[in-house]
Coordinates of C-alpha atoms in Angstrom, one line a residue:
X1 CA 0.0 0.1 -0.1
X2 CA 1.3 3.4 -0.9
X3 CA 1.3 5.7 1.9
X4 CA 1.2 9.5 1.3
X5 CA 3.4 11.8 3.3
X6 CA 2.1 12.4 6.8
X7 CA 0.5 15.9 7.4
X8 CA 2.6 18.4 9.0
X9 CA 0.8 19.4 12.1
X10 CA 1.8 22.4 14.3
X11 CA 0.9 22.0 18.0
X12 CA 0.9 25.4 19.7
X13 CA 2.1 26.0 23.2
X14 CA 2.4 29.0 25.4
X15 CA 6.1 29.4 25.9
X16 CA 5.4 31.4 29.2
X17 CA 3.4 28.4 30.6
X18 CA 5.2 25.3 31.6
X19 CA 1.9 23.4 31.9
X20 CA 1.2 24.3 28.2
X21 CA 4.5 22.9 27.1
X22 CA 4.0 19.8 29.0
X23 CA 0.4 19.1 27.4
X24 CA 1.7 19.8 24.0
X25 CA 4.6 17.4 24.3
X26 CA 2.1 14.7 25.6
X27 CA -0.2 15.4 22.6
X28 CA 2.6 15.2 20.2
X29 CA 3.7 11.8 21.3
X30 CA 0.1 10.5 20.9
X31 CA -0.7 11.1 17.4
X32 CA -0.7 8.4 14.8
X33 CA 2.6 8.9 12.7
X34 CA 0.8 7.2 9.7
X35 CA -1.2 10.4 9.4
X36 CA 0.6 13.3 11.3
X37 CA 4.0 14.7 11.7
X38 CA 3.5 16.9 14.7
X39 CA 5.8 19.6 15.7
X40 CA 5.8 21.9 18.8
X41 CA 5.5 25.8 17.9
X42 CA 5.9 28.2 20.7
X43 CA 3.2 30.9 20.6
X44 CA 3.9 33.3 23.2
X45 CA 1.9 36.2 21.7
X46 CA 1.7 38.2 24.5
X47 CA 4.9 39.5 23.3
X48 CA 5.2 41.3 19.7
X49 CA 8.2 39.4 19.0
X50 CA 6.3 36.1 19.4
X51 CA 3.7 37.2 17.2
X52 CA 6.3 38.1 14.6
X53 CA 8.0 34.8 15.0
X54 CA 4.7 32.8 14.6
X55 CA 3.9 35.0 11.5
X56 CA 7.1 34.1 9.9
X57 CA 6.7 30.4 10.7
X58 CA 3.3 30.2 9.2
X59 CA 4.3 31.9 6.0
X60 CA 7.4 30.0 5.4
X61 CA 6.8 26.6 6.8
X62 CA 3.1 26.6 6.3
X63 CA 1.8 23.3 8.3
X64 CA -1.1 21.6 7.0
X65 CA -3.0 22.4 10.4
X66 CA -2.8 24.0 13.6
X67 CA -3.7 22.3 16.9
X68 CA -4.2 24.9 19.8
X69 CA -4.5 23.4 23.3
X70 CA -6.4 25.7 25.7
X71 CA -4.1 28.7 26.8
X72 CA -4.0 32.4 26.1
X73 CA -1.1 32.3 23.8
X74 CA -2.1 29.3 21.9
X75 CA -5.7 30.7 21.4
X76 CA -4.1 33.9 19.8
X77 CA -2.1 31.4 17.8
X78 CA -5.2 29.9 16.4
X79 CA -6.6 33.3 15.3
X80 CA -3.3 33.8 13.4
X81 CA -3.6 30.5 11.7
X82 CA -7.3 31.3 10.6
X83 CA -6.0 34.6 9.2
X84 CA -3.3 32.9 7.1
X85 CA -6.0 30.4 6.0
X86 CA -4.7 27.3 7.7
X87 CA -7.2 24.8 9.2
X88 CA -7.3 25.2 12.8
X89 CA -8.7 22.9 15.8
X90 CA -8.8 24.4 19.2
X91 CA -9.9 23.0 22.6
X92 CA -11.5 26.4 23.7
X93 CA -12.8 28.5 20.6
X94 CA -12.8 32.1 21.3
X95 CA -15.4 34.5 19.9
X96 CA -12.6 36.3 17.7
X97 CA -12.0 32.7 16.1
X98 CA -15.7 32.4 15.3
X99 CA -16.0 35.9 13.8
X100 CA -12.6 35.4 11.8
X101 CA -14.2 32.0 10.3
X102 CA -17.1 34.0 9.1
X103 CA -15.1 36.7 7.5
X104 CA -12.1 34.8 6.1
X105 CA -12.7 33.1 2.9
X106 CA -10.8 30.0 1.3
X107 CA -9.6 26.9 2.7
X108 CA -9.6 27.6 6.3
X109 CA -11.7 25.9 9.0
X110 CA -11.6 26.3 12.7
X111 CA -13.3 23.6 14.9
X112 CA -13.8 23.7 18.6
X113 CA -13.5 20.8 21.1
X114 CA -15.1 22.2 24.1
X115 CA -18.1 20.4 25.1
X116 CA -19.3 23.5 27.1
X117 CA -19.2 25.8 24.1
X118 CA -22.5 26.6 22.4
X119 CA -21.1 26.9 18.8
X120 CA -22.5 24.6 16.2
X121 CA -19.3 23.6 15.3
X122 CA -18.1 22.7 18.7
X123 CA -17.7 18.9 19.5
X124 CA -17.1 17.0 22.7
X125 CA -14.0 15.0 21.8
X126 CA -11.5 15.2 24.8
X127 CA -9.6 12.1 23.7
X128 CA -6.7 12.2 21.2
X129 CA -8.5 10.0 19.0
X130 CA -11.4 12.4 18.7
X131 CA -8.8 15.3 17.9
X132 CA -7.3 13.0 15.2
X133 CA -10.9 12.3 13.8
X134 CA -11.6 16.0 13.6
X135 CA -8.2 16.9 12.0
X136 CA -8.5 14.4 9.3
X137 CA -12.0 15.7 8.5
X138 CA -10.8 19.2 8.4
X139 CA -7.7 18.3 6.3
X140 CA -9.7 16.6 3.7
X141 CA -10.5 19.9 2.2
X142 CA -8.1 20.4 -0.7
X143 CA -5.8 17.4 0.2
X144 CA -4.8 14.4 -1.8
X145 CA -5.8 12.3 1.2
X146 CA -8.8 10.1 1.5
X147 CA -10.2 7.4 3.9
X148 CA -12.2 4.5 4.0
X149 CA -15.3 4.6 6.0
X150 CA -13.7 3.4 9.2
X151 CA -10.7 5.7 8.8
X152 CA -8.3 3.3 7.3
X153 CA -6.2 4.3 4.3
X154 CA -7.3 2.9 0.9
X155 CA -4.9 1.1 -1.1
X156 CA -3.5 3.2 -4.0
X157 CA -1.7 1.6 -7.0
X158 CA 0.1 3.7 -9.9
X159 CA -1.2 3.0 -13.4
X160 CA 0.1 4.0 -16.7
X161 CA 3.5 2.5 -16.7
X162 CA 2.5 0.2 -19.7
X163 CA 1.1 3.4 -21.5
X164 CA 3.9 5.9 -20.8
X165 CA 3.6 7.7 -17.5
X166 CA 4.4 11.1 -16.6
X167 CA 6.4 12.8 -13.9
X168 CA 4.0 15.7 -13.8
X169 CA 2.3 16.8 -10.5
X170 CA -1.4 16.7 -10.3
X171 CA -3.3 20.0 -10.2
X172 CA -6.2 19.9 -8.0
X173 CA -9.1 22.5 -7.7
X174 CA -11.2 22.5 -4.5
X175 CA -14.7 23.4 -5.2
X176 CA -16.3 22.0 -2.0
X177 CA -17.9 24.2 0.8
X178 CA -19.0 21.9 3.4
X179 CA -17.5 18.7 1.9
X180 CA -14.6 18.0 -0.2
X181 CA -15.5 18.3 -4.1
X182 CA -12.1 18.3 -5.9
X183 CA -11.5 18.4 -9.7
X184 CA -8.1 17.0 -10.7
X185 CA -7.5 19.4 -13.7
X186 CA -4.1 17.9 -14.5
X187 CA -3.4 14.3 -13.8
X188 CA 0.3 13.4 -13.8
X189 CA 0.1 9.8 -13.3
X190 CA -3.3 7.6 -13.2
X191 CA -4.0 5.8 -10.1
X192 CA -6.4 3.3 -8.9
X193 CA -7.6 3.8 -5.2
X194 CA -9.2 0.5 -3.6
X195 CA -11.7 0.8 -0.8
X196 CA -12.3 -2.8 0.3
X197 CA -15.2 -3.8 2.3
X198 CA -14.8 -5.4 5.8
X199 CA -14.6 -9.2 5.2
X200 CA -17.5 -10.0 7.2
X201 CA -19.8 -8.1 4.9
X202 CA -17.8 -8.7 1.5
X203 CA -19.9 -9.8 -1.4
X204 CA -17.0 -10.8 -3.8
X205 CA -18.3 -8.0 -6.0
X206 CA -16.1 -4.9 -7.3
X207 CA -16.9 -1.8 -9.4
X208 CA -14.1 0.3 -11.0
X209 CA -15.4 3.8 -10.8
X210 CA -14.8 6.5 -13.6
X211 CA -15.5 10.0 -12.2
X212 CA -16.9 12.6 -14.7
X213 CA -15.6 16.0 -15.5
X214 CA -16.1 16.6 -19.3
X215 CA -12.8 15.0 -20.1
X216 CA -11.3 18.3 -18.8
X217 CA -11.0 17.1 -15.1
X218 CA -11.9 14.3 -12.9
X219 CA -14.4 14.9 -10.2
X220 CA -12.6 12.6 -7.8
X221 CA -14.6 13.1 -4.5
X222 CA -18.4 13.4 -5.3
X223 CA -18.1 10.9 -8.3
X224 CA -15.2 8.9 -6.9
X225 CA -14.2 8.5 -3.4
X226 CA -17.7 9.2 -2.0
X227 CA -19.1 6.5 -4.2
X228 CA -16.4 3.9 -3.4
X229 CA -16.7 4.5 0.5
X230 CA -20.6 4.1 0.0
X231 CA -20.2 0.8 -2.0
X232 CA -17.5 -0.5 0.5
X233 CA -20.1 -0.1 3.4
X234 CA -22.5 -2.1 1.6
X235 CA -20.1 -5.2 0.8
X236 CA -18.6 -4.0 -2.6
X237 CA -15.1 -3.0 -3.4
X238 CA -15.2 0.2 -4.8
X239 CA -12.0 1.2 -7.0
X240 CA -11.6 4.9 -8.0
X241 CA -9.9 5.4 -11.3
X242 CA -8.0 8.8 -11.6
X243 CA -7.3 8.8 -15.2
X244 CA -5.2 10.9 -17.5
X245 CA -7.2 13.5 -19.6
X246 CA -7.2 13.0 -23.3
X247 CA -4.9 14.5 -25.8
X248 CA -7.0 15.2 -28.7
X249 CA -4.4 14.9 -31.2
X250 CA -4.2 11.2 -30.5
X251 CA -7.9 10.6 -31.5
X252 CA -7.1 9.6 -35.1
X253 CA -4.3 7.1 -34.4
X254 CA -4.4 5.9 -30.9
X255 CA -6.7 4.8 -28.0
X256 CA -7.5 7.9 -25.9
X257 CA -5.8 7.9 -22.7
X258 CA -8.9 7.7 -20.4
X259 CA -9.9 4.4 -22.2
X260 CA -6.4 3.0 -22.1
X261 CA -6.3 3.9 -18.3
X262 CA -9.7 2.1 -17.7
X263 CA -8.7 -1.0 -19.7
X264 CA -5.6 -1.2 -17.4
X265 CA -7.5 -0.6 -14.1
X266 CA -10.0 -3.6 -15.1
X267 CA -6.8 -5.7 -15.9
X268 CA -5.1 -4.7 -12.5
X269 CA -8.4 -5.5 -10.6
X270 CA -8.6 -8.9 -12.3
X271 CA -5.0 -9.6 -11.4
X272 CA -5.5 -8.7 -7.7
X273 CA -9.0 -10.3 -7.5
X274 CA -7.9 -13.2 -5.2
X275 CA -5.9 -11.1 -2.8
X276 CA -8.6 -8.6 -2.6
X277 CA -11.4 -11.2 -2.1
X278 CA -13.1 -10.2 -5.4
X279 CA -14.6 -12.8 -7.9
X280 CA -13.1 -12.2 -11.3
X281 CA -16.7 -12.6 -12.8
X282 CA -18.1 -9.9 -10.5
X283 CA -16.0 -6.9 -11.6
X284 CA -18.2 -4.2 -13.1
X285 CA -17.5 -0.6 -14.0
X286 CA -19.5 2.6 -13.2
X287 CA -19.2 6.0 -15.1
X288 CA -20.6 9.5 -14.5
X289 CA -21.0 11.9 -17.3
X290 CA -17.7 11.6 -19.4
X291 CA -16.7 8.7 -17.1
X292 CA -19.9 6.9 -18.5
X293 CA -18.6 7.4 -22.0
X294 CA -15.5 5.6 -20.9
X295 CA -17.5 2.7 -19.4
X296 CA -19.8 2.5 -22.5
X297 CA -16.6 2.1 -24.5
X298 CA -15.3 -0.6 -22.2
X299 CA -18.8 -2.4 -22.3
X300 CA -18.0 -3.5 -25.9
X301 CA -14.4 -4.1 -25.7
X302 CA -12.2 -7.2 -25.4
X303 CA -11.8 -6.7 -21.6
X304 CA -15.3 -5.9 -20.9
X305 CA -16.5 -5.6 -17.4
X306 CA -19.2 -8.0 -15.9
X307 CA -21.8 -5.3 -15.7
X308 CA -21.9 -1.5 -16.5
X309 CA -23.6 1.5 -14.7
X310 CA -23.9 4.7 -16.4
X311 CA -25.0 7.7 -14.5
X312 CA -26.0 10.9 -16.6
X313 CA -23.7 9.3 -19.2
X314 CA -22.3 11.1 -22.4
X315 CA -22.8 8.5 -24.9
X316 CA -22.7 10.1 -28.5
X317 CA -20.3 12.4 -30.2
X318 CA -23.3 13.6 -32.6
X319 CA -23.3 17.2 -32.3
X320 CA -27.1 17.3 -31.8
X321 CA -26.9 15.6 -28.4
X322 CA -23.3 15.3 -27.3
X323 CA -22.0 17.4 -24.5
X324 CA -19.7 19.8 -26.6
X325 CA -16.9 20.2 -24.1
X326 CA -16.4 16.4 -23.9
X327 CA -16.3 16.1 -27.6
X328 CA -13.8 18.9 -27.9
X329 CA -11.7 17.6 -25.3
X330 CA -11.6 14.0 -26.5
X331 CA -11.6 14.5 -30.3
X332 CA -10.5 18.0 -31.0
X333 CA -12.2 20.9 -32.6
X334 CA -13.0 19.5 -35.9
X335 CA -13.0 15.7 -35.8
X336 CA -13.7 13.7 -38.9
X337 CA -17.2 12.1 -39.3
X338 CA -15.3 8.6 -39.1
X339 CA -13.7 9.5 -35.8
X340 CA -16.9 10.9 -34.2
X341 CA -18.7 8.0 -35.1
X342 CA -16.1 5.6 -33.7
X343 CA -16.8 7.2 -30.2
X344 CA -20.6 7.3 -30.6
X345 CA -21.4 4.2 -28.6
X346 CA -25.1 4.0 -29.6
X347 CA -24.0 2.9 -32.9
X348 CA -23.1 -0.7 -34.0
X349 CA -24.2 -2.2 -30.4
X350 CA -24.0 -6.0 -30.4
X351 CA -25.4 -8.5 -28.1
X352 CA -22.0 -9.0 -26.5
X353 CA -22.3 -5.6 -24.6
X354 CA -22.3 -6.4 -21.0
X355 CA -25.7 -6.0 -19.0
X356 CA -26.1 -2.3 -18.3
X357 CA -28.0 0.0 -15.9
X358 CA -28.6 3.6 -16.9
X359 CA -29.4 6.6 -14.6
X360 CA -30.5 9.8 -16.1
X361 CA -32.7 13.1 -15.4
X362 CA -35.0 14.5 -18.1
X363 CA -33.9 18.0 -17.1
X364 CA -30.2 17.4 -17.6
X365 CA -29.1 20.4 -19.7
X366 CA -25.4 19.3 -19.7
X367 CA -25.3 15.6 -20.9
X368 CA -28.6 15.7 -22.5
X369 CA -30.9 12.7 -21.6
X370 CA -31.1 11.9 -25.4
X371 CA -27.7 10.3 -24.8
X372 CA -29.1 7.5 -22.6
X373 CA -32.4 7.2 -24.7
X374 CA -30.6 6.3 -28.0
X375 CA -28.3 4.1 -26.1
X376 CA -31.2 2.4 -24.4
X377 CA -32.9 1.9 -27.6
X378 CA -29.8 0.3 -29.3
X379 CA -29.1 -2.0 -26.2
X380 CA -32.7 -3.3 -26.3
X381 CA -32.7 -3.8 -30.1
X382 CA -29.5 -6.0 -29.5
X383 CA -31.2 -8.0 -26.7
X384 CA -28.5 -6.7 -24.3
X385 CA -30.0 -6.9 -20.6
X386 CA -30.5 -3.5 -19.5
X387 CA -32.4 -1.5 -16.8
X388 CA -32.9 2.1 -16.8
X389 CA -34.1 4.8 -14.1
X390 CA -35.2 8.0 -15.8
X391 CA -36.0 10.7 -13.4
X392 CA -38.1 13.9 -14.3
X393 CA -36.0 16.0 -12.2
X394 CA -32.2 15.9 -10.9
X395 CA -30.2 18.0 -13.5
X396 CA -26.5 16.9 -13.9
X397 CA -23.8 16.1 -11.4
X398 CA -26.1 14.7 -8.6
X399 CA -23.6 12.0 -7.6
X400 CA -25.1 9.8 -4.9
X401 CA -28.2 12.1 -4.8
X402 CA -27.4 13.1 -1.3
X403 CA -29.4 16.5 -1.9
X404 CA -32.6 14.5 -2.1
X405 CA -35.3 14.3 -4.6
X406 CA -36.3 11.5 -6.9
X407 CA -32.5 10.9 -7.9
X408 CA -31.6 10.0 -4.4
X409 CA -33.2 6.6 -4.8
X410 CA -31.0 5.4 -7.8
X411 CA -28.1 3.9 -5.6
X412 CA -30.4 1.6 -3.6
X413 CA -32.2 0.5 -6.9
X414 CA -28.7 0.0 -8.3
X415 CA -27.7 -2.2 -5.6
X416 CA -30.9 -4.4 -6.1
X417 CA -30.0 -4.6 -9.9
X418 CA -26.3 -5.6 -9.2
X419 CA -27.4 -8.3 -6.9
X420 CA -29.7 -9.9 -9.3
X421 CA -27.2 -9.6 -12.3
X422 CA -24.2 -11.0 -10.5
X423 CA -26.2 -13.8 -9.1
X424 CA -27.3 -14.7 -12.7
X425 CA -24.0 -14.7 -14.0
X426 CA -22.1 -16.3 -11.2
X427 CA -21.0 -19.6 -11.4
X428 CA -19.3 -21.3 -8.2
X429 CA -15.7 -22.4 -8.6
X430 CA -15.2 -26.2 -8.8
X431 CA -13.9 -27.8 -5.7

């Protein structure tokens, strides 16, 4: 398992208070080194020199987060952290911190741990495990970390080695307010992040998840990690594919990079099936928006998944119904009719396409529902097993449907379909 570099955590203490230093040192030794690299930072802000020293440290060393145990100096340090846009957790939130949180925009948050405080952001978590839990949650914003449902690190595998990987760094855009919603705008190297269910509930089924993003980014949280955690909690391994974005000048001559990465992800999943407790005949694929276009491609490829789930998918490159941004990013400004036809997957559907579940909303103005309508018609004409959930309202990008409405029912309905589909296809291994 690839372990990311631990978060640098600055634990503030009042250098004029011996008890504050002793408590901070105890806390430092209690943090899990897998997650955190804690450092003790003096915060004697009753003196101007102490304030200037902390400001210099915050600008030059920029920790991932500040933890401020209760003391006069440390609480002023928490205010400084908020001003510098650094996530802050403090034992005893002061009114000044709450006001700054409302005023300062950007990736900062202050969370109090004082059970007696009245703030809605205050939690009663006196133990070190509680502090770590809060810090992990705060640091999800804009970070490259994610966790399984029970706080474990998922498995992360690098892909792209057989397709020409890159040494570029990812560029991530954070769009979330109350929860992470990152878009990976530049993908240096594709990865497969594996969320395995607990063995006691594991069903042997796995789903490779292709987030959307119009082929201009990868919506890694809402249509990736959040979905994988949800599946793992229900006994299904969720494997999130962070795929490379297409190079449109390759469209005439080579397989687009997103499809190549999905092909490799499916192969890697099959190769690890025994180790991960997965049945090789129960490996499906799920795609959102442009990710649905990828899964529609895989559904008819030589390495087809056992089943496909398409959520508000882009299917066609026909100008009349396609998503213009996805078409341009994948095929370029003026693709030939032959190339556009090659990536319009409602065409030339055969009975060999895997069983498919489709979700779409009629009021989707991004990936028009006609994409799903023409695909469903083609699948049924080819006698491919298919089920559809077409909602009147929901728009585009609703992910798991956590904001309610008719689309909130699709995940549970999809689970029922997976159970019946995999049961029909499953054959017990010979003893």
